[in-house]
Short mmCIF file of C-alpha atoms in Angstrom, two decimals:
data_model
loop_
_atom_site.label_atom_id
_atom_site.label_comp_id
_atom_site.label_asym_id
_atom_site.label_seq_id
_atom_site.Cartn_x
_atom_site.Cartn_y
_atom_site.Cartn_z
CA MET A 1 20.95 -27.57 -140.81
CA LYS A 2 20.46 -25.94 -137.42
CA ASN A 3 17.85 -23.70 -139.01
CA THR A 4 15.80 -26.48 -140.47
CA GLN A 5 15.78 -28.15 -137.11
CA ILE A 6 14.52 -25.03 -135.40
CA THR A 7 11.76 -24.47 -137.95
CA SER A 8 10.67 -28.06 -137.71
CA ASN A 9 10.51 -27.68 -133.95
CA LEU A 10 8.43 -24.55 -134.35
CA ILE A 11 6.04 -26.28 -136.69
CA GLY A 12 5.77 -29.06 -134.16
CA ASN A 13 4.77 -26.55 -131.52
CA THR A 14 2.17 -24.65 -133.45
CA GLN A 15 0.46 -27.50 -135.26
CA PRO A 16 -2.40 -28.89 -133.26
CA LEU A 17 -1.12 -32.27 -132.17
CA VAL A 18 -3.55 -34.86 -133.40
CA CYS A 19 -2.03 -37.70 -131.50
CA ASP A 20 1.13 -38.84 -129.82
CA ALA A 21 2.39 -41.07 -132.58
CA PRO A 22 1.59 -38.78 -135.49
CA ASN A 23 1.96 -39.32 -139.19
CA ASP A 24 4.11 -36.43 -140.45
CA MET A 25 4.49 -37.64 -143.96
CA ILE A 26 3.60 -34.94 -146.49
CA LYS A 27 3.26 -37.28 -149.49
CA LYS A 28 -0.05 -39.13 -149.54
CA GLU A 29 0.25 -42.85 -149.02
CA ASN A 30 -1.69 -45.57 -150.81
CA TRP A 31 -3.12 -48.67 -149.19
CA THR A 32 -0.18 -50.70 -150.44
CA ASP A 33 2.27 -48.40 -148.64
CA ASN A 34 0.84 -49.70 -145.39
CA ILE A 35 2.51 -53.08 -146.01
CA LYS A 36 5.75 -51.50 -144.73
CA TYR A 37 4.15 -50.80 -141.37
CA LEU A 38 2.61 -54.25 -141.28
CA PHE A 39 6.07 -55.78 -141.65
CA VAL A 40 7.64 -53.61 -138.97
CA GLY A 41 4.67 -54.50 -136.71
CA ILE A 42 5.17 -58.22 -137.36
CA MET A 43 8.85 -57.97 -136.47
CA PHE A 44 7.91 -56.05 -133.35
CA GLY A 45 5.36 -58.72 -132.32
CA ILE A 46 7.90 -61.50 -132.85
CA VAL A 47 10.45 -59.76 -130.64
CA PHE A 48 7.80 -59.22 -127.96
CA VAL A 49 7.07 -62.94 -127.81
CA LYS A 50 10.61 -64.25 -128.28
CA ALA A 51 12.05 -61.98 -125.60
CA GLU A 52 9.04 -62.92 -123.39
CA ILE A 53 8.10 -59.26 -122.92
CA ILE A 54 4.43 -60.28 -123.27
CA SER A 55 4.77 -62.47 -120.19
CA TRP A 56 2.82 -61.46 -117.07
CA PHE A 57 5.57 -63.22 -115.10
CA ARG A 58 8.36 -61.10 -116.62
CA ILE A 59 6.51 -57.90 -115.67
CA GLN A 60 6.17 -59.20 -112.11
CA GLU A 61 9.88 -60.02 -112.08
CA MET A 62 10.60 -56.46 -113.23
CA PHE A 63 8.47 -54.76 -110.58
CA ARG A 64 9.91 -57.07 -107.90
CA LEU A 65 13.46 -56.20 -109.05
CA GLN A 66 14.21 -59.91 -109.35
CA SER A 67 15.55 -59.92 -112.89
CA PHE A 68 17.50 -57.54 -115.06
CA HIS A 69 15.85 -58.76 -118.29
CA MET A 70 13.11 -56.12 -118.74
CA TYR A 71 15.39 -53.30 -117.61
CA GLY A 72 17.97 -54.49 -120.12
CA VAL A 73 15.36 -54.61 -122.91
CA ILE A 74 13.91 -51.14 -122.24
CA GLY A 75 17.33 -49.61 -121.42
CA SER A 76 19.08 -50.87 -124.54
CA ALA A 77 16.05 -49.95 -126.69
CA VAL A 78 16.26 -46.39 -125.36
CA VAL A 79 20.01 -46.19 -125.97
CA VAL A 80 19.67 -47.43 -129.57
CA GLY A 81 16.70 -45.09 -130.12
CA MET A 82 18.64 -42.12 -128.69
CA ILE A 83 21.67 -42.75 -130.91
CA SER A 84 19.41 -43.12 -133.96
CA VAL A 85 17.53 -39.89 -133.27
CA PHE A 86 20.82 -38.10 -132.63
CA LEU A 87 22.25 -39.30 -135.94
CA ILE A 88 19.08 -38.41 -137.89
CA LYS A 89 19.19 -34.87 -136.46
CA LYS A 90 22.94 -34.43 -136.74
CA PHE A 91 23.22 -35.51 -140.37
CA ASN A 92 19.72 -34.34 -141.30
CA ILE A 93 18.95 -37.79 -142.69
CA LYS A 94 15.86 -37.71 -144.89
CA THR A 95 13.07 -40.26 -145.15
CA ILE A 96 13.05 -42.65 -148.13
CA ASP A 97 10.74 -40.14 -149.83
CA GLY A 98 13.20 -37.33 -149.27
CA GLU A 99 11.24 -35.55 -146.53
CA THR A 100 12.77 -33.98 -143.45
CA VAL A 101 12.11 -36.08 -140.36
CA VAL A 102 9.73 -34.31 -137.98
CA PHE A 103 10.21 -34.53 -134.21
CA HIS A 104 7.63 -33.37 -131.70
CA PRO A 105 8.77 -31.72 -128.50
CA LYS A 106 6.47 -32.82 -125.70
CA LYS A 107 5.03 -30.27 -123.32
CA PHE A 108 4.86 -31.03 -119.64
CA GLN A 109 1.29 -31.65 -118.46
CA LYS A 110 -0.05 -32.91 -115.14
CA GLY A 111 -1.60 -35.80 -117.01
CA GLN A 112 1.81 -37.31 -117.47
CA ILE A 113 1.91 -37.76 -113.69
CA TYR A 114 -1.71 -38.78 -112.98
CA GLY A 115 -2.14 -40.80 -116.14
CA GLY A 116 1.33 -42.27 -115.80
CA LEU A 117 0.59 -43.52 -112.28
CA ILE A 118 -2.76 -45.00 -113.39
CA PHE A 119 -1.21 -46.74 -116.38
CA GLY A 120 1.52 -48.11 -114.07
CA LEU A 121 -1.12 -49.65 -111.79
CA GLY A 122 -2.80 -51.26 -114.77
CA TRP A 123 0.50 -52.45 -116.24
CA ALA A 124 1.32 -54.44 -113.11
CA ILE A 125 -2.18 -56.04 -112.95
CA THR A 126 -2.57 -56.99 -116.59
CA GLY A 127 1.13 -57.62 -117.20
CA ALA A 128 0.86 -55.70 -120.43
CA CYS A 129 1.28 -52.28 -121.93
CA PRO A 130 -0.70 -51.64 -125.12
CA GLY A 131 1.86 -53.21 -127.50
CA PRO A 132 2.07 -56.60 -125.81
CA LEU A 133 -1.75 -56.77 -125.60
CA PHE A 134 -1.90 -57.29 -129.38
CA ALA A 135 0.94 -59.82 -129.30
CA GLN A 136 -0.71 -61.73 -126.43
CA ILE A 137 -3.95 -62.06 -128.39
CA GLY A 138 -1.97 -63.19 -131.43
CA SER A 139 -0.24 -65.76 -129.23
CA GLY A 140 -3.64 -67.26 -128.48
CA TYR A 141 -4.42 -65.81 -125.06
CA MET A 142 -8.00 -65.06 -126.02
CA VAL A 143 -9.06 -63.66 -122.63
CA VAL A 144 -6.79 -60.70 -123.36
CA ILE A 145 -9.38 -59.57 -125.94
CA VAL A 146 -11.39 -58.45 -122.90
CA THR A 147 -8.38 -56.48 -121.61
CA LEU A 148 -8.01 -54.81 -125.00
CA LEU A 149 -11.69 -53.90 -125.23
CA SER A 150 -11.51 -52.53 -121.73
CA ALA A 151 -8.44 -50.47 -122.61
CA ILE A 152 -10.35 -49.05 -125.58
CA ALA A 153 -13.23 -48.23 -123.20
CA GLY A 154 -10.73 -46.56 -120.87
CA THR A 155 -9.35 -44.49 -123.71
CA TRP A 156 -12.88 -43.47 -124.70
CA THR A 157 -13.76 -42.54 -121.12
CA TYR A 158 -10.67 -40.33 -120.94
CA GLY A 159 -11.71 -38.60 -124.16
CA TYR A 160 -15.19 -38.02 -122.79
CA PHE A 161 -14.03 -36.50 -119.50
CA LYS A 162 -10.90 -34.82 -120.86
CA GLU A 163 -12.03 -31.25 -120.23
CA LYS A 164 -12.97 -32.00 -116.62
CA LEU A 165 -9.60 -33.56 -115.76
CA PRO A 166 -6.47 -31.60 -114.82
CA ASN A 167 -4.25 -31.60 -117.88
CA MET B 1 19.35 -74.83 -140.82
CA GLU B 2 18.63 -76.75 -137.64
CA LYS B 3 21.25 -74.67 -135.86
CA ILE B 4 19.61 -71.45 -137.03
CA MET B 5 16.16 -72.62 -135.86
CA GLN B 6 17.64 -73.63 -132.52
CA PHE B 7 19.15 -70.18 -132.23
CA ILE B 8 15.88 -68.42 -133.13
CA THR B 9 13.54 -70.53 -131.02
CA GLN B 10 15.40 -70.09 -127.76
CA PRO B 11 14.24 -67.08 -125.69
CA TRP B 12 15.99 -63.92 -126.97
CA ALA B 13 18.36 -62.13 -124.62
CA TRP B 14 17.70 -58.50 -123.67
CA TYR B 15 20.70 -57.30 -125.69
CA VAL B 16 19.13 -58.80 -128.81
CA ALA B 17 15.52 -57.72 -128.21
CA GLY B 18 16.22 -54.24 -126.82
CA PRO B 19 18.26 -52.97 -129.80
CA ILE B 20 15.72 -54.39 -132.28
CA ILE B 21 12.93 -52.53 -130.44
CA GLY B 22 15.08 -49.40 -130.35
CA LEU B 23 15.60 -49.65 -134.13
CA THR B 24 11.83 -49.44 -134.59
CA VAL B 25 12.19 -45.70 -133.85
CA PRO B 26 14.46 -44.78 -136.80
CA THR B 27 12.81 -47.38 -139.05
CA LEU B 28 9.35 -45.77 -138.70
CA LEU B 29 10.82 -42.27 -138.98
CA LEU B 30 12.76 -43.07 -142.13
CA ILE B 31 10.22 -45.21 -143.99
CA GLY B 32 7.35 -42.78 -143.50
CA ASN B 33 8.00 -39.95 -141.04
CA LYS B 34 6.05 -41.73 -138.30
CA SER B 35 6.71 -41.24 -134.59
CA PHE B 36 6.67 -44.54 -132.74
CA GLY B 37 3.77 -45.06 -130.33
CA ILE B 38 1.21 -47.77 -129.75
CA SER B 39 -1.44 -46.50 -127.37
CA SER B 40 -2.57 -44.06 -130.10
CA SER B 41 -4.04 -47.07 -131.87
CA LEU B 42 -6.64 -47.32 -129.08
CA ARG B 43 -7.62 -43.73 -129.69
CA HIS B 44 -7.94 -44.33 -133.45
CA VAL B 45 -10.27 -47.26 -132.76
CA CYS B 46 -12.45 -44.92 -130.69
CA ALA B 47 -12.33 -42.26 -133.39
CA ALA B 48 -13.18 -44.77 -136.11
CA CYS B 49 -15.86 -46.76 -134.29
CA PHE B 50 -17.55 -44.60 -131.63
CA PRO B 51 -16.55 -40.93 -131.89
CA ALA B 52 -19.92 -39.99 -130.30
CA ASP B 53 -19.35 -36.29 -130.99
CA VAL B 54 -16.52 -36.15 -128.46
CA SER B 55 -14.03 -33.53 -129.71
CA PHE B 56 -11.07 -35.70 -128.64
CA PHE B 57 -12.14 -38.25 -131.23
CA LYS B 58 -12.98 -35.86 -134.05
CA TYR B 59 -9.93 -35.93 -136.28
CA ASP B 60 -8.88 -37.56 -139.51
CA TRP B 61 -8.12 -41.03 -138.15
CA LYS B 62 -7.70 -42.34 -141.69
CA LYS B 63 -4.47 -40.34 -141.90
CA GLU B 64 -3.21 -42.35 -138.93
CA ILE B 65 -4.25 -45.73 -140.30
CA TRP B 66 -0.61 -46.83 -140.41
CA ASN B 67 -0.79 -47.12 -136.61
CA LEU B 68 -3.65 -49.62 -136.81
CA VAL B 69 -1.83 -51.58 -139.52
CA PHE B 70 1.24 -51.64 -137.25
CA VAL B 71 -0.64 -53.17 -134.30
CA LEU B 72 -2.30 -55.63 -136.67
CA GLY B 73 1.26 -56.62 -137.57
CA THR B 74 2.10 -56.98 -133.86
CA PHE B 75 -0.87 -59.36 -133.57
CA PHE B 76 0.38 -61.46 -136.51
CA GLY B 77 3.93 -61.30 -135.15
CA GLY B 78 2.69 -62.80 -131.88
CA MET B 79 0.91 -65.51 -133.83
CA ILE B 80 3.99 -66.37 -135.91
CA ALA B 81 6.38 -66.40 -132.95
CA THR B 82 4.10 -68.57 -130.80
CA ASN B 83 3.14 -71.06 -133.49
CA LEU B 84 6.28 -71.31 -135.60
CA LEU B 85 9.16 -70.15 -133.41
CA ALA B 86 8.07 -71.46 -130.01
CA ASN B 87 10.66 -72.06 -127.33
CA PRO B 88 11.05 -75.86 -127.07
CA ASN B 89 12.33 -75.64 -123.50
CA GLU B 90 10.58 -74.84 -120.26
CA PHE B 91 9.84 -71.25 -119.34
CA VAL B 92 12.45 -70.01 -116.85
CA LEU B 93 11.38 -67.62 -114.12
CA SER B 94 13.54 -66.36 -111.28
CA GLN B 95 13.20 -68.41 -108.11
CA ALA B 96 12.49 -65.36 -106.00
CA THR B 97 9.56 -64.34 -108.19
CA MET B 98 8.14 -67.88 -108.06
CA THR B 99 8.36 -67.89 -104.26
CA ASP B 100 6.63 -64.49 -104.05
CA LEU B 101 3.86 -65.46 -106.48
CA ARG B 102 3.30 -68.85 -104.83
CA ALA B 103 2.61 -66.97 -101.62
CA LEU B 104 -0.09 -65.03 -103.53
CA GLY B 105 -1.69 -68.23 -104.82
CA ILE B 106 -0.18 -68.65 -108.30
CA GLN B 107 0.55 -72.32 -108.91
CA ASP B 108 1.24 -72.78 -112.57
CA PHE B 109 4.58 -71.49 -113.86
CA SER B 110 4.78 -73.51 -117.07
CA GLY B 111 3.86 -70.84 -119.65
CA LEU B 112 4.42 -67.16 -120.39
CA MET B 113 1.16 -66.37 -118.60
CA PRO B 114 -0.17 -67.89 -115.37
CA SER B 115 -3.06 -70.20 -116.25
CA ASP B 116 -4.37 -69.47 -112.73
CA LEU B 117 -5.35 -66.05 -114.12
CA PHE B 118 -5.43 -66.16 -117.90
CA SER B 119 -8.21 -68.68 -118.51
CA THR B 120 -11.84 -68.43 -119.59
CA ASP B 121 -13.01 -69.76 -116.20
CA VAL B 122 -11.39 -66.83 -114.47
CA LEU B 123 -12.77 -64.34 -116.98
CA PHE B 124 -16.32 -64.63 -115.68
CA SER B 125 -15.38 -64.24 -112.03
CA LEU B 126 -14.50 -61.39 -109.72
CA LYS B 127 -10.83 -62.15 -110.45
CA GLY B 128 -11.46 -61.66 -114.16
CA LEU B 129 -13.28 -58.44 -113.52
CA ILE B 130 -10.24 -57.07 -111.70
CA PHE B 131 -7.43 -58.50 -113.83
CA PHE B 132 -8.95 -58.00 -117.28
CA VAL B 133 -11.75 -55.46 -117.12
CA PHE B 134 -10.46 -53.12 -114.41
CA GLY B 135 -6.78 -53.62 -115.35
CA GLY B 136 -7.40 -53.00 -119.02
CA PHE B 137 -9.42 -49.91 -118.22
CA LEU B 138 -6.53 -48.47 -116.20
CA VAL B 139 -4.14 -49.13 -119.08
CA GLY B 140 -6.35 -47.37 -121.64
CA PHE B 141 -7.39 -44.48 -119.41
CA GLY B 142 -3.90 -43.95 -117.97
CA THR B 143 -1.96 -44.07 -121.22
CA ARG B 144 -4.25 -41.59 -122.90
CA TRP B 145 -4.16 -39.17 -119.95
CA ALA B 146 -0.39 -39.49 -119.89
CA GLY B 147 -0.27 -38.95 -123.63
CA GLY B 148 1.55 -42.16 -124.40
CA CYS B 149 2.66 -45.56 -123.10
CA THR B 150 5.94 -47.42 -122.79
CA SER B 151 6.57 -47.04 -126.53
CA GLY B 152 5.50 -43.42 -127.04
CA HIS B 153 7.02 -42.05 -123.84
CA ALA B 154 9.67 -44.46 -122.56
CA ILE B 155 11.15 -45.36 -125.94
CA MET B 156 10.25 -42.64 -128.50
CA GLY B 157 10.12 -39.76 -125.96
CA LEU B 158 13.33 -40.66 -124.17
CA SER B 159 15.10 -41.28 -127.51
CA ASN B 160 14.20 -37.68 -128.35
CA LEU B 161 15.43 -36.50 -124.91
CA GLN B 162 12.01 -35.25 -123.78
CA VAL B 163 11.81 -34.40 -120.06
CA PRO B 164 7.99 -34.88 -119.91
CA SER B 165 8.52 -38.43 -121.19
CA LEU B 166 11.05 -39.05 -118.43
CA ILE B 167 8.49 -37.86 -115.88
CA ALA B 168 5.83 -40.08 -117.41
CA THR B 169 8.16 -43.09 -117.48
CA CYS B 170 9.04 -42.62 -113.80
CA CYS B 171 5.32 -42.44 -112.98
CA PHE B 172 4.67 -45.67 -114.94
CA MET B 173 7.28 -47.37 -112.76
CA VAL B 174 5.99 -45.87 -109.48
CA GLY B 175 2.46 -47.03 -110.40
CA GLY B 176 3.75 -50.53 -111.19
CA PHE B 177 5.75 -50.81 -107.97
CA THR B 178 2.73 -49.60 -105.96
CA MET B 179 0.43 -52.15 -107.54
CA THR B 180 2.89 -55.03 -107.21
CA HIS B 181 3.98 -54.44 -103.63
CA LEU B 182 1.10 -52.60 -101.95
CA LEU B 183 -2.13 -53.51 -103.76
CA LEU B 184 -1.71 -56.95 -105.39
CA PRO B 185 -1.33 -58.75 -102.02
CA TYR B 186 -4.78 -57.38 -101.05
CA ILE B 187 -6.30 -58.12 -104.44
CA PHE B 188 -5.17 -61.74 -104.26
CA LYS B 189 -6.64 -62.04 -100.74
CA ILE B 190 -10.14 -61.34 -102.12
CA PHE B 191 -10.24 -64.73 -103.85
#
């Protein structure tokens, strides 16, 4: 089991990383397979609204250290995620299609600092990280469509200037 | 049934919401070998709609379509929760935050978002330019440069014990504190 983990780590290192939330499934998926992800996304959006994570006010509360709510949400999400990843690795739990779960070690890059700081500034102004943006629009806050389009423009601008920025 | 609805429609506590969000990580891994992350969807939109020969956007985005389906789900989830499971009671915000925000000029505390900012009137003003256009740009540019957002780094990355993700998460927080305490007071003074 240790060996498989090491090889999967090696593969993760040598494969060109296409994106940060990659699809590592070997089997090809049909259109209908996407319904699974739609459902998980719906659940995710419901939690975002019901726990008021999409609220600009809650983000202000968090950055002003005036409520524990957001820290509790993120903290307990991380703990549950950590335990899950640990168990998947420890017992080599396979996907429903019998594939080995692939994890990607992240390499340190300066962008995590510069980009992280810039995203933090934007998070406190807009009151949203990318996930809540979609849930806010679904909730009927139509002006957020502009924020989303702008975020897409920001992503595009980064892609355009990528080679000129310290990474 | 009424009891159940009452239970669901009240705002969910952090110890309910947090674990459900955390479970998204193993769920996506086990149903399709997918690493959790949301900001990638913005990149896929660029790759699908305006790749413009930029190498960063030249990849097989169709292979990553699940990510776009996922955020479409998040959109519908928001719609369902707001229209069918809405909290019947008033939105509760901490007194200290209300006091601080009143001092900045926010007057309406009745909804999840301040109507002083999130309205179409504001959109076509200098305020709108800063809060939506500039703010959104920082979110998109920053997350991509950092290689992930709160979901990809703070939740997926930390779950997988990645030090770079811890660094990124700390920087997200430093950026947020800087904006809230040092810059927002000046931004609100412009109007």
